């Protein structure tokens, strides 16, 4: 339970000892007035940092049963299957110095990456591309930011170790446009913390609902924290209308990525696919048809 206090040491120890954590969404407006260091989102950032969960996998896969639910035309998104890999423990979310100046309406954050941080997320992305269609797009803002110039240099140099992967570079503003214009041009995208946060939410709407996107955050030992991409949506809490599928699909990623139980993961995904085929979905995907409650979908999938 989020209390607005820093993570206690026994919580951190339990997290360190675990092979995987399945986490629900964190945050809400009732904590908006808390000082920054006590906001619940800080607990999430703390877990990512303490466990060194630097590699965030955010797949955007459109089920054939949800093509009409996408925000884009069917011919643009049919059979969409792309993977966004977001660096998760560096960049502007963790950079120092940060803060607000005394007596002035001024605030500041620091975007910082070093070569080692870029190289390790780059290797994860190249290896992921090798398991797919051997195409990797690195997204940055190298025309403006020195951090992005370094990012592009390191990724380009790293590509020499992966000659079978076709590497391209794209500025983040263009990448946002291209995701909406022609999303199927991408296979794997690798980018920094801030850009990955934004681009993965754009990709979410192509899959019919942000309630459809799972994610995995892994460290170098393949231990991970698994969570839906969406936020906590306090405005619908307790109403039984929240889409549980992203959380359930995050569990499927957990079985496969940390525990190497691919058969079990596939069973979960097949059950989810069956619920979509039979339109056993929540309000966000009902499209005028009967909408099921969150718990009803959970019970149906478990059965």
XYZ file of C-alpha atoms in Angstrom:
303
model
C 0.000 0.000 0.000
C 1.330 3.415 -0.940
C 1.518 5.693 2.104
C 3.468 8.616 0.704
C 6.494 7.639 2.806
C 9.908 6.481 1.493
C 10.240 2.755 0.891
C 11.044 0.920 4.161
C 14.138 -1.260 4.228
C 12.182 -4.498 4.709
C 10.237 -3.715 1.526
C 13.468 -3.152 -0.379
C 14.968 -6.371 1.011
C 11.895 -8.355 -0.036
C 12.132 -6.829 -3.508
C 15.825 -7.696 -3.763
C 15.127 -11.291 -2.702
C 12.295 -11.759 -5.189
C 12.837 -13.095 -8.691
C 9.927 -11.038 -10.002
C 7.340 -8.517 -8.855
C 3.922 -8.009 -10.441
C 2.847 -4.465 -9.702
C -0.396 -2.601 -10.163
C -0.631 1.093 -11.024
C 0.626 3.699 -8.552
C -0.480 7.262 -7.838
C -3.515 9.500 -7.848
C -4.659 13.094 -7.317
C -5.142 12.704 -3.556
C -1.348 12.692 -3.245
C -0.798 15.699 -5.531
C -0.246 18.086 -2.623
C 2.529 15.987 -1.063
C 6.099 17.214 -1.308
C 7.844 15.715 -4.322
C 10.011 13.285 -2.326
C 6.931 11.766 -0.662
C 4.769 11.282 -3.743
C 3.848 7.618 -4.366
C 5.423 7.680 -7.811
C 8.776 8.066 -6.031
C 8.323 4.568 -4.603
C 8.053 3.188 -8.118
C 11.150 5.076 -9.249
C 12.878 3.862 -6.090
C 12.156 0.221 -6.909
C 13.436 0.667 -10.459
C 16.626 2.277 -9.207
C 17.284 -0.022 -6.221
C 16.775 -3.168 -8.300
C 18.660 -1.683 -11.302
C 15.734 -2.439 -13.619
C 17.290 -0.589 -16.532
C 15.592 -2.329 -19.474
C 11.893 -1.660 -19.963
C 10.132 -3.800 -22.602
C 6.855 -2.343 -23.873
C 5.311 -4.443 -26.655
C 2.481 -2.965 -28.728
C 0.630 -5.842 -30.371
C -2.781 -5.373 -31.943
C -5.092 -8.369 -31.664
C -6.938 -9.155 -34.874
C -10.131 -8.880 -32.827
C -9.416 -5.243 -31.926
C -8.495 -3.792 -35.307
C -11.652 -1.687 -35.373
C -10.933 -0.409 -31.846
C -7.630 1.178 -32.829
C -7.486 4.947 -33.159
C -5.947 4.515 -36.635
C -7.350 3.119 -39.861
C -7.369 -0.653 -40.115
C -4.895 -0.796 -43.001
C -2.393 1.193 -40.913
C -2.447 -1.061 -37.867
C -3.589 -4.508 -38.977
C -1.141 -7.124 -37.626
C 0.802 -4.438 -35.765
C 3.601 -5.914 -33.630
C 6.283 -3.535 -32.432
C 8.473 -3.405 -29.349
C 9.608 -0.255 -27.566
C 12.652 -0.696 -25.328
C 12.983 2.181 -22.884
C 16.032 2.883 -20.739
C 14.515 3.062 -17.266
C 17.045 4.051 -14.596
C 18.784 7.069 -16.121
C 18.007 10.242 -18.003
C 16.025 13.192 -16.751
C 13.937 11.216 -14.227
C 17.039 10.411 -12.170
C 19.527 13.112 -13.161
C 21.084 15.409 -10.556
C 20.961 18.264 -9.760
C 17.233 18.741 -9.694
C 14.911 20.930 -7.673
C 13.417 24.378 -7.262
C 15.146 27.601 -6.338
C 14.299 29.359 -3.093
C 12.104 32.401 -3.491
C 11.874 32.175 -7.275
C 9.360 30.520 -9.536
C 12.046 28.436 -11.159
C 12.700 24.712 -11.327
C 15.340 22.556 -12.963
C 16.042 18.940 -13.951
C 19.145 17.356 -15.443
C 19.139 14.957 -18.376
C 22.273 12.842 -18.150
C 23.482 9.555 -19.660
C 26.940 8.017 -19.679
C 28.423 5.656 -22.244
C 27.967 2.531 -20.126
C 24.255 3.205 -19.550
C 23.637 3.710 -23.255
C 25.692 0.706 -24.267
C 23.927 -1.750 -21.963
C 20.423 -0.740 -23.084
C 21.693 -0.768 -26.663
C 22.874 -4.365 -26.359
C 19.506 -5.398 -24.958
C 17.790 -3.731 -27.920
C 20.070 -5.231 -30.569
C 19.608 -8.709 -29.077
C 15.831 -8.227 -29.017
C 15.916 -7.176 -32.673
C 17.881 -10.333 -33.530
C 14.980 -12.393 -32.166
C 12.493 -10.494 -34.342
C 12.977 -8.923 -37.792
C 16.549 -7.627 -37.342
C 15.519 -3.968 -37.540
C 16.280 -1.446 -34.791
C 15.363 2.249 -34.730
C 17.173 4.363 -32.144
C 15.219 7.476 -31.166
C 16.896 10.609 -29.804
C 17.008 14.409 -30.151
C 20.553 14.697 -31.487
C 19.861 17.947 -33.346
C 19.376 19.766 -30.022
C 20.653 17.761 -27.047
C 24.281 16.860 -26.317
C 23.010 13.835 -24.396
C 21.395 12.601 -27.614
C 24.566 13.214 -29.624
C 26.392 10.848 -27.261
C 23.451 8.405 -27.404
C 23.633 8.273 -31.193
C 27.431 7.871 -31.214
C 27.361 4.969 -28.756
C 24.490 3.143 -30.491
C 26.183 3.578 -33.894
C 29.490 2.201 -32.598
C 27.671 -0.677 -30.902
C 25.977 -1.637 -34.168
C 29.338 -2.953 -35.442
C 28.860 -5.904 -33.069
C 25.468 -6.689 -34.651
C 26.001 -6.576 -38.440
C 22.828 -8.613 -39.031
C 20.626 -5.874 -37.506
C 19.665 -2.922 -39.683
C 20.076 0.204 -37.549
C 18.315 3.499 -38.211
C 18.146 6.732 -36.233
C 15.161 9.033 -35.838
C 14.523 12.269 -33.984
C 11.868 11.878 -31.315
C 9.439 14.426 -32.764
C 9.559 12.655 -36.115
C 9.227 9.267 -34.388
C 6.022 10.434 -32.693
C 4.656 11.521 -36.066
C 5.752 8.325 -37.813
C 4.159 6.132 -35.133
C 0.824 7.691 -36.053
C 1.525 7.954 -39.789
C 3.002 4.509 -40.512
C 3.503 2.464 -37.331
C 4.248 -0.815 -39.104
C 7.530 0.600 -40.417
C 8.963 -0.095 -36.934
C 10.026 -3.398 -35.433
C 12.088 -2.517 -32.347
C 12.543 1.030 -31.027
C 15.163 1.855 -28.401
C 15.195 5.192 -26.648
C 15.808 7.004 -23.376
C 13.644 7.243 -20.302
C 11.582 10.354 -21.094
C 11.106 9.698 -24.810
C 10.207 6.045 -24.169
C 7.575 7.055 -21.641
C 5.845 9.259 -24.205
C 6.223 7.102 -27.319
C 4.900 3.961 -25.618
C 1.682 5.785 -24.686
C 1.269 6.804 -28.327
C 1.724 3.160 -29.317
C -0.849 2.155 -26.707
C -3.744 3.760 -28.540
C -2.987 1.762 -31.665
C -3.785 -1.444 -29.786
C -7.351 -0.365 -29.047
C -6.873 0.771 -25.462
C -4.085 1.718 -23.091
C -5.565 -1.063 -20.953
C -4.030 -3.586 -23.365
C -0.321 -2.819 -22.894
C 1.844 -4.890 -20.527
C 5.470 -4.161 -19.708
C 8.558 -5.801 -18.225
C 11.406 -3.994 -16.483
C 14.475 -6.228 -16.221
C 17.927 -6.081 -14.698
C 21.087 -7.801 -15.950
C 20.112 -11.037 -14.127
C 16.698 -11.146 -15.826
C 14.930 -10.430 -12.583
C 12.049 -8.119 -13.215
C 9.157 -5.940 -12.231
C 6.070 -6.415 -14.379
C 3.323 -3.825 -14.636
C 0.750 -2.419 -17.046
C 1.825 0.661 -18.985
C -1.282 2.612 -17.930
C -1.574 4.763 -14.833
C -3.775 4.292 -11.790
C -6.961 5.921 -13.216
C -8.395 6.934 -9.809
C -11.463 8.401 -11.516
C -12.737 4.878 -12.254
C -11.490 3.132 -9.099
C -14.085 0.842 -7.552
C -16.478 1.051 -10.492
C -15.591 -2.307 -12.025
C -14.818 -0.778 -15.415
C -11.007 -0.922 -15.378
C -9.534 -3.114 -18.107
C -7.519 -5.890 -16.376
C -5.918 -7.289 -19.530
C -2.685 -5.267 -19.455
C -2.005 -6.462 -15.910
C -2.819 -10.061 -16.846
C -0.619 -9.862 -19.946
C 2.153 -8.472 -17.726
C 1.890 -11.704 -15.737
C 2.331 -13.628 -18.997
C 5.539 -11.674 -19.643
C 6.677 -12.535 -16.120
C 6.210 -16.258 -16.683
C 8.158 -16.135 -19.927
C 10.914 -13.589 -19.275
C 11.924 -14.304 -15.678
C 10.763 -17.887 -15.108
C 11.262 -19.252 -18.649
C 7.769 -20.789 -18.586
C 6.751 -20.042 -22.155
C 3.944 -22.611 -22.269
C 2.253 -21.044 -19.259
C 2.705 -17.581 -20.756
C 1.148 -18.713 -24.016
C -1.839 -20.195 -22.139
C -2.505 -16.809 -20.531
C -2.212 -15.006 -23.873
C -4.527 -17.518 -25.552
C -7.106 -17.001 -22.806
C -6.910 -13.224 -23.301
C -7.204 -13.650 -27.064
C -10.269 -15.820 -26.545
C -11.910 -13.153 -24.384
C -11.318 -10.605 -27.162
C -12.722 -12.986 -29.781
C -15.882 -13.490 -27.720
C -16.112 -9.753 -26.848
C -15.787 -10.431 -23.143
C -14.266 -7.022 -22.552
C -14.624 -3.920 -20.432
C -16.286 -0.673 -21.449
C -13.227 0.753 -23.195
C -13.338 -2.042 -25.805
C -17.066 -2.838 -25.894
C -17.787 -0.544 -28.874
C -21.488 -0.345 -28.080
C -21.808 -4.022 -27.147
C -22.250 -5.446 -23.661
C -19.468 -4.322 -21.303
C -18.309 -6.756 -18.618
C -17.085 -5.832 -15.146
C -13.394 -6.096 -14.286
C -14.007 -9.009 -11.912
C -16.220 -10.818 -14.422
C -13.396 -10.815 -16.963
C -10.941 -12.009 -14.330
C -13.255 -14.869 -13.354
C -13.836 -15.830 -17.003
C -10.122 -15.884 -17.800
C -9.320 -17.920 -14.689
C -11.982 -20.451 -15.658
